[in-house]
PDB file of C-alpha atoms in Angstrom:
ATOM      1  CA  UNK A   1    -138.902   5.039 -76.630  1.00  0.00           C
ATOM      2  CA  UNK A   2    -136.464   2.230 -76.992  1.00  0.00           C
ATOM      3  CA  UNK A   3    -139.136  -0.418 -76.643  1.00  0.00           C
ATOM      4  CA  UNK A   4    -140.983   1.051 -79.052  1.00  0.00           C
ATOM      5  CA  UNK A   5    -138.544   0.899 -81.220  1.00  0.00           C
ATOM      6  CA  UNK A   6    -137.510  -2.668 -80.847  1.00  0.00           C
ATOM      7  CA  UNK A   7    -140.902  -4.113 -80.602  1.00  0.00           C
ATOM      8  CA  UNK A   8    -141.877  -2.518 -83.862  1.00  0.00           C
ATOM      9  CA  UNK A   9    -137.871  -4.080 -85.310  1.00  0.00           C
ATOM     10  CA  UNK A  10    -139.692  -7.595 -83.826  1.00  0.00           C
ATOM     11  CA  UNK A  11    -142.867  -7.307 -85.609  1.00  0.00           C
ATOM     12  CA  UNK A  12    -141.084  -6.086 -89.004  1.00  0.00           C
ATOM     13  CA  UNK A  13    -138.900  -9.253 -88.377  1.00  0.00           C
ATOM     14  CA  UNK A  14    -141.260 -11.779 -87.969  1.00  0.00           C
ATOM     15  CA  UNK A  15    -143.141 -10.201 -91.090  1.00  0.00           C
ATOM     16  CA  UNK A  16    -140.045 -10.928 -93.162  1.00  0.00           C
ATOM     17  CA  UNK A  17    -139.681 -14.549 -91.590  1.00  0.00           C
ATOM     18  CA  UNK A  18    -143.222 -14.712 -92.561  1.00  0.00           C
ATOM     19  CA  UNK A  19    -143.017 -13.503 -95.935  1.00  0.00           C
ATOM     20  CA  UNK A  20    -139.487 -15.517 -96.694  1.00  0.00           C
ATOM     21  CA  UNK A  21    -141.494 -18.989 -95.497  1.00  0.00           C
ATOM     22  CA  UNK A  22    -144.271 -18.147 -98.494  1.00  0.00           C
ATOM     23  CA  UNK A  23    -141.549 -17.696-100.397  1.00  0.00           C
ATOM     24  CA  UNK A  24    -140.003 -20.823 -99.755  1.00  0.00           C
ATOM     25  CA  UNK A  25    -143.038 -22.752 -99.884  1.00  0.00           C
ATOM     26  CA  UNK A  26    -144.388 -21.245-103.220  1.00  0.00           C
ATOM     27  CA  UNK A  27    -141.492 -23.195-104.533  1.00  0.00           C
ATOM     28  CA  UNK A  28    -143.592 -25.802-103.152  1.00  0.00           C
ATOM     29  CA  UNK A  29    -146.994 -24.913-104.274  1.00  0.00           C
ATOM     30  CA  UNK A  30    -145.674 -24.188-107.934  1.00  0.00           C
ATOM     31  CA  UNK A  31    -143.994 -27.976-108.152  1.00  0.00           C
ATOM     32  CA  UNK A  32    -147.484 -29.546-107.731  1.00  0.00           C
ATOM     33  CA  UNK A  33    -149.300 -27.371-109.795  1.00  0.00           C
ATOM     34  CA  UNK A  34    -147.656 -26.036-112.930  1.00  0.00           C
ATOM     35  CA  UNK A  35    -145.412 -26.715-115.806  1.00  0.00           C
ATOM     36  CA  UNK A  36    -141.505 -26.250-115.098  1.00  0.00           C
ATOM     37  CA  UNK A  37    -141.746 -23.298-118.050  1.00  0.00           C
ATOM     38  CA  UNK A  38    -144.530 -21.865-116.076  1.00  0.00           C
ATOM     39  CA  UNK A  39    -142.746 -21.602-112.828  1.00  0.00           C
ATOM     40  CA  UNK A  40    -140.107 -20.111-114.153  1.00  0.00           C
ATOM     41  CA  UNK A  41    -141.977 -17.160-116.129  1.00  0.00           C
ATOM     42  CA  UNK A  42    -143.581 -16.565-112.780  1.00  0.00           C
ATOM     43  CA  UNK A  43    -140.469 -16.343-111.164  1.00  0.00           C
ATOM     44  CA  UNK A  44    -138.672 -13.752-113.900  1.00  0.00           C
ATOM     45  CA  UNK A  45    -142.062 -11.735-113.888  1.00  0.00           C
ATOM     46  CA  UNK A  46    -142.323 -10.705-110.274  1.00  0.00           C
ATOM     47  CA  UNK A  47    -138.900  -9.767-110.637  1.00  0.00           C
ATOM     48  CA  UNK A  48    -140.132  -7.997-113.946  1.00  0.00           C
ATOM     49  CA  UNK A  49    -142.869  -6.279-112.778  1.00  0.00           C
ATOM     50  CA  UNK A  50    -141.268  -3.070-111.309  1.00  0.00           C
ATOM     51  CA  UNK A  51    -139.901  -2.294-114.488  1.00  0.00           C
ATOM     52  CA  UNK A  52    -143.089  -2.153-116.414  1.00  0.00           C
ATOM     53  CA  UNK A  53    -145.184  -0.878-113.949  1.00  0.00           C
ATOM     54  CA  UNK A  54    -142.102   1.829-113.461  1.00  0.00           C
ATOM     55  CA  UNK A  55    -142.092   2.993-117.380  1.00  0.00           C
ATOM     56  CA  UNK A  56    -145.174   4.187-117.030  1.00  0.00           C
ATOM     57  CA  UNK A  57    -145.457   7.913-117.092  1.00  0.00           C
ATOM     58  CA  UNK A  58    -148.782   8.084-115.098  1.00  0.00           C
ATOM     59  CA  UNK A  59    -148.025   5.906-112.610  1.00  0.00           C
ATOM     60  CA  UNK A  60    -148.233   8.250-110.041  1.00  0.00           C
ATOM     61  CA  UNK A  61    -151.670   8.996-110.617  1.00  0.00           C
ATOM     62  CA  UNK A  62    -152.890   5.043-110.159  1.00  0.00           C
ATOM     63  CA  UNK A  63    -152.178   5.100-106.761  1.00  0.00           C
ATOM     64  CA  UNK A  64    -154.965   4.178-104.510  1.00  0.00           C
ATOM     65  CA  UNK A  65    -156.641   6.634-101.729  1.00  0.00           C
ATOM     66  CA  UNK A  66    -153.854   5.876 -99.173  1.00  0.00           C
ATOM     67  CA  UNK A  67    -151.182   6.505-101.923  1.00  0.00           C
ATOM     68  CA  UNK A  68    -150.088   2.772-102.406  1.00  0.00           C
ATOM     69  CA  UNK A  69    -149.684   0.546-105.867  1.00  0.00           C
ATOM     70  CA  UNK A  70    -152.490  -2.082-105.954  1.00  0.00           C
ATOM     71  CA  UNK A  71    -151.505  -4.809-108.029  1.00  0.00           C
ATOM     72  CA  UNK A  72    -154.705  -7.257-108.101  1.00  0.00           C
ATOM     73  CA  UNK A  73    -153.238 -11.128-108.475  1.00  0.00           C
ATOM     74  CA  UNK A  74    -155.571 -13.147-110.953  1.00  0.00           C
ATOM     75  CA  UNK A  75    -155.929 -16.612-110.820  1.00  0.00           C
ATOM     76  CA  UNK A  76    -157.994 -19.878-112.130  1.00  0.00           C
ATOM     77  CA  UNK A  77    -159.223 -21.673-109.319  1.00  0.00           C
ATOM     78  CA  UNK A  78    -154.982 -21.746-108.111  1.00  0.00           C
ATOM     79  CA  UNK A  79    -155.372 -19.916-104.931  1.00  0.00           C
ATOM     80  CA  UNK A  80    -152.223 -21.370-103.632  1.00  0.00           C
ATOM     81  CA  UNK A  81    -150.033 -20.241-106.686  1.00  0.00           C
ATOM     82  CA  UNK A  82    -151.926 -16.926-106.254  1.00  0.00           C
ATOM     83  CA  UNK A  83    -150.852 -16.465-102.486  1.00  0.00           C
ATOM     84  CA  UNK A  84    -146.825 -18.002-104.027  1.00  0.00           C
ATOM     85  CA  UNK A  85    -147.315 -14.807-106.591  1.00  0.00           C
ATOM     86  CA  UNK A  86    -148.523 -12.352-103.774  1.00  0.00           C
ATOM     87  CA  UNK A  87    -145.746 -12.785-101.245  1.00  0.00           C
ATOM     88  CA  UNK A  88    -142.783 -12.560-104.073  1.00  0.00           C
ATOM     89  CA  UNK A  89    -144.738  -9.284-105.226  1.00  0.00           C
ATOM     90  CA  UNK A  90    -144.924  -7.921-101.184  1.00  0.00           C
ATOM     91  CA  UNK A  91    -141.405  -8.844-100.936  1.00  0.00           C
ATOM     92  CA  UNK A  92    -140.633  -6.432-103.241  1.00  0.00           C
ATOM     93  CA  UNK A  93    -141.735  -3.765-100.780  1.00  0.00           C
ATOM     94  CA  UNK A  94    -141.945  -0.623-103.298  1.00  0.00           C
ATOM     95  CA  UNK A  95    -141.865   0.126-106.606  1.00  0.00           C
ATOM     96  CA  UNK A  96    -140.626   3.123-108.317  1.00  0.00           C
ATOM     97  CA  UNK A  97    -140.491   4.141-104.361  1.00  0.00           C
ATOM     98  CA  UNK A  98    -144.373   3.949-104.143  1.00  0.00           C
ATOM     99  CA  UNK A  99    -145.845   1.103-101.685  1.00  0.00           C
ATOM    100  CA  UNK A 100    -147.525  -1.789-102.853  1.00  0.00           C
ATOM    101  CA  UNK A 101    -151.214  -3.171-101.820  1.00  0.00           C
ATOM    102  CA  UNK A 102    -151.309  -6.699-103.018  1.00  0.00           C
ATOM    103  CA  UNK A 103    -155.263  -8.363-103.351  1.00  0.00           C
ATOM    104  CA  UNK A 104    -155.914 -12.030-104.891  1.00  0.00           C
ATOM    105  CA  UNK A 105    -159.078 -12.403-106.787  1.00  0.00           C
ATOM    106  CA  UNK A 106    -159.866 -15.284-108.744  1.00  0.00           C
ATOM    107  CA  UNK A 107    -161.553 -15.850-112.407  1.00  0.00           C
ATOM    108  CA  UNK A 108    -164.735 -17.514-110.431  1.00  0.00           C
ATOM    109  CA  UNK A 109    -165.218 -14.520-107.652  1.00  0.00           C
ATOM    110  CA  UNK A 110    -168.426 -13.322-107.850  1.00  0.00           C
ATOM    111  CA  UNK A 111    -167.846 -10.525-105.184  1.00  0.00           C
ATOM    112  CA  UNK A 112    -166.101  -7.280-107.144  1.00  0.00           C
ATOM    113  CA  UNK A 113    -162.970  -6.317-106.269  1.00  0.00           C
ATOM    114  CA  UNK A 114    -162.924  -2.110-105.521  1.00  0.00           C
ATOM    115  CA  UNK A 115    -162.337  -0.389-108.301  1.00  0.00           C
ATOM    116  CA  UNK A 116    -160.306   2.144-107.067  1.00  0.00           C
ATOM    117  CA  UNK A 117    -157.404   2.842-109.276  1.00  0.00           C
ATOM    118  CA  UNK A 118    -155.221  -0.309-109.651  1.00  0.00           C
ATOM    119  CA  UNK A 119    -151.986  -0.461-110.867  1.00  0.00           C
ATOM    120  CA  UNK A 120    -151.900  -3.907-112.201  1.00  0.00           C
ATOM    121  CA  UNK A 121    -153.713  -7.252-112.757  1.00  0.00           C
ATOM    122  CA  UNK A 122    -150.785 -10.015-112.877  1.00  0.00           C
ATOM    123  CA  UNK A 123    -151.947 -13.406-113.750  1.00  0.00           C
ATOM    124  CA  UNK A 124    -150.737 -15.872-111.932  1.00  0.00           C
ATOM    125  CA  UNK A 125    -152.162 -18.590-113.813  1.00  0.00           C
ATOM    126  CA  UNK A 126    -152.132 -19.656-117.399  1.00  0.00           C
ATOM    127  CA  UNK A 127    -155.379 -20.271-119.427  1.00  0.00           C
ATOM    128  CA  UNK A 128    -157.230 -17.165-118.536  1.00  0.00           C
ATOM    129  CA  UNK A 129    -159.568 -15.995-121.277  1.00  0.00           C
ATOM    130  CA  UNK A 130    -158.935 -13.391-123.423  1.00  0.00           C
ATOM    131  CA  UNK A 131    -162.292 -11.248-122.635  1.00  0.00           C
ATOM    132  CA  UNK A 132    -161.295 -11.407-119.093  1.00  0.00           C
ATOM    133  CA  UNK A 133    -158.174  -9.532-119.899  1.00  0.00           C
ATOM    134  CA  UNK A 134    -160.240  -6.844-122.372  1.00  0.00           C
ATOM    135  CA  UNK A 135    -162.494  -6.593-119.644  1.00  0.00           C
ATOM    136  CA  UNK A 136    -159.805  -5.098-117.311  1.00  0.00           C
ATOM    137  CA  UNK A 137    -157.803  -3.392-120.379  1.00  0.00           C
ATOM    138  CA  UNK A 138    -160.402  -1.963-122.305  1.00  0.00           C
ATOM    139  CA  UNK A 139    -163.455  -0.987-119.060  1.00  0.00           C
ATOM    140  CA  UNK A 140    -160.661  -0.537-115.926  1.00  0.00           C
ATOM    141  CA  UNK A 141    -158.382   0.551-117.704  1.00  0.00           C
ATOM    142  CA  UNK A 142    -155.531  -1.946-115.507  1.00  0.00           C
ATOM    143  CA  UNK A 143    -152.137  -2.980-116.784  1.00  0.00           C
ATOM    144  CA  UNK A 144    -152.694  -6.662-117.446  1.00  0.00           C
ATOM    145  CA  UNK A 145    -149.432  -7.834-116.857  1.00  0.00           C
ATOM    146  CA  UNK A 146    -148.952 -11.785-117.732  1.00  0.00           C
ATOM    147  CA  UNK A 147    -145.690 -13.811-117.689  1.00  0.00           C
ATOM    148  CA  UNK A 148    -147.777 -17.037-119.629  1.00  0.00           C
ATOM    149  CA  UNK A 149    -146.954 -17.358-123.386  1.00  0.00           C
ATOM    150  CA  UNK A 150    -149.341 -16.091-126.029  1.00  0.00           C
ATOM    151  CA  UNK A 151    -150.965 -13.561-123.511  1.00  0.00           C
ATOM    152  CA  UNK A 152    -149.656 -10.297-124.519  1.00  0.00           C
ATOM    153  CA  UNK A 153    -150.775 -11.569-128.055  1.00  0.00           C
ATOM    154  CA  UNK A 154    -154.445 -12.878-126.571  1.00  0.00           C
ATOM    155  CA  UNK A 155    -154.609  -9.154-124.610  1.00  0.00           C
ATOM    156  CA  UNK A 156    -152.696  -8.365-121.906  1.00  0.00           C
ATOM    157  CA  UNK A 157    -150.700  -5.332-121.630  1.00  0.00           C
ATOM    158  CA  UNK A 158    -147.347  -6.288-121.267  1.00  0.00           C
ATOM    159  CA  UNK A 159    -145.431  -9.786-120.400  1.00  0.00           C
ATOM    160  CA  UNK A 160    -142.063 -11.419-121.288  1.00  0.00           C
ATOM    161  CA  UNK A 161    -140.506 -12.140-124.488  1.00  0.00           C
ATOM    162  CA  UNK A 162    -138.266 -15.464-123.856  1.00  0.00           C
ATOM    163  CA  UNK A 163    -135.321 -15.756-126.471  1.00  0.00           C
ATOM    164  CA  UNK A 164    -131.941 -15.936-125.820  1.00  0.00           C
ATOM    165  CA  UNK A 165    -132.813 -13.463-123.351  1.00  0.00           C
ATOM    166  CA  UNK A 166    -135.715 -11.991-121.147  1.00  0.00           C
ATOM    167  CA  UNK A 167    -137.077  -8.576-122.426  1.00  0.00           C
ATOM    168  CA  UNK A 168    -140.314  -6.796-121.567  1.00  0.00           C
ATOM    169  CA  UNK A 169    -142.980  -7.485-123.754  1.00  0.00           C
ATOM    170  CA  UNK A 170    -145.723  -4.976-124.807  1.00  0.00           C
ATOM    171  CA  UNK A 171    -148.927  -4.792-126.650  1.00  0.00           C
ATOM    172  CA  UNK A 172    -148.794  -1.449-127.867  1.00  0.00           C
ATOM    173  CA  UNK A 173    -152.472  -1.295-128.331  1.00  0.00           C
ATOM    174  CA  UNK A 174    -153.931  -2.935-125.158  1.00  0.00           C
ATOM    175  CA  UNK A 175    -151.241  -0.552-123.419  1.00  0.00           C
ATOM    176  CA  UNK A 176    -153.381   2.730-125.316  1.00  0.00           C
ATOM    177  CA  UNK A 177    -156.389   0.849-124.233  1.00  0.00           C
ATOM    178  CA  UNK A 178    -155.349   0.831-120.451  1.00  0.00           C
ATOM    179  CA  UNK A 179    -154.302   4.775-120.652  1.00  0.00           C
ATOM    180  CA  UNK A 180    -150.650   3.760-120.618  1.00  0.00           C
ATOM    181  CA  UNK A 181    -148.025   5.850-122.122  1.00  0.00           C
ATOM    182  CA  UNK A 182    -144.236   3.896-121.349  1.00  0.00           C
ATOM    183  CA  UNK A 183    -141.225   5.763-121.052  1.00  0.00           C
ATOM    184  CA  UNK A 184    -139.614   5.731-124.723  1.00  0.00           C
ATOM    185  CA  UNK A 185    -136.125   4.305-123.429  1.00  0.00           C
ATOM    186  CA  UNK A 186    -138.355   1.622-122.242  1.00  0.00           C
ATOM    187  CA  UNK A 187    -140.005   1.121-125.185  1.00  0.00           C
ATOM    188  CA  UNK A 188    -136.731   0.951-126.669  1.00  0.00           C
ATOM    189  CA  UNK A 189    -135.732  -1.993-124.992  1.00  0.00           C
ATOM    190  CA  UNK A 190    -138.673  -3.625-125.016  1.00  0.00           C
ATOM    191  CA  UNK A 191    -139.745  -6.490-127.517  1.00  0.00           C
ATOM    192  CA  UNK A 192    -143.047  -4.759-128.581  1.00  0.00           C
ATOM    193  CA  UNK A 193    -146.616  -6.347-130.387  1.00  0.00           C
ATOM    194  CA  UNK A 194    -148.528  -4.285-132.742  1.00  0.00           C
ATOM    195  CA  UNK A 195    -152.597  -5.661-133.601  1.00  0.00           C
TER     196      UNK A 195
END
């Protein structure tokens, strides 16, 4: 029993090394590719994320079949910022204590992802058109989640508000659009957008 034990404690280890050296490179990856401001929005949203996706009252009911989170990473022809994105979001191991399912799909895929429930689209890079995030919003009914300045405004669901601080930001109705109702101490804190 004990080496069953320990070889499983090997193979979750070398999953973290794994996952820590994507990490590490993505720092990489993101230096080449985009804008310092960019980076670090990326960076604050992964971490930002779990809070969103965990004020929503339904969110147990967007789990997929085998009762994990799917959170589908979007990007522009950027796989390798996509693939920075996905291991800081499998890092995060759970959210709201549910287990995450992390795909990358990309603006130019022809092949459909399933459309079993998903939790989230984050986009990973900036530029993404508008319909593409109505699309998901308004026909998937996904939280479009997007760190990149002017999305919530252009359509997403929710983002980040930059000031003096970092707050949530919310597009009150995209987020009716998706079928999402937020926890009202959430909404509280949040920095909300109103059409």
């Amino acid at each position: 029993m004990e080496t069953k034990t320990t070889s499983s404690e090997k193979i979750h280890s070398l999953w973290r090394g794994f996952l820590l050296l994507i990490l590490l490179l993505s720092r990489i990856c993101f230096a080449d590719i985009l804008w310092s401001e960019d980076k670090q929005r990326l960076n604050v949203a992964i971490n930002l994320l779990p809070a969103c996706l965990g004020a929503d009252l339904a969110l147990a009911d967007k789990l997929s079949v085998t009762g994990k989170l799917r959170i589908l990473v979007l990007h522009d022809n950027q796989q390798h910022v996509a693939l920075a994105v996905s291991a800081g979001l499998l890092a995060l191991k759970t959210i709201s204590d549910f287990p995450l399912e992390v795909e990358i799909v990309s603006t130019s895929d022809r092949k459909k992802p399933d459309l079993s429930p998903i939790a989230a689209l984050f986009v990973a890079t900036p530029g993404i058109k508008s319909e593409i995030f109505n699309n998901w919003v308004e026909n998937k009914r996904t939280t479009v989640f997007s760190p990149f300045s002017g999305d919530v405004e252009r359509g997403a669901v929710a983002g980040i508000y930059v000031t003096d601080r970092i707050l949530p930001y919310i597009n009150l109705t995209q987020a009716k659009k998706a079928g999402v109702v937020y926890k009202p101490f959430f909404l509280r804190i949040a920095k909300q957008y109103d059409e």
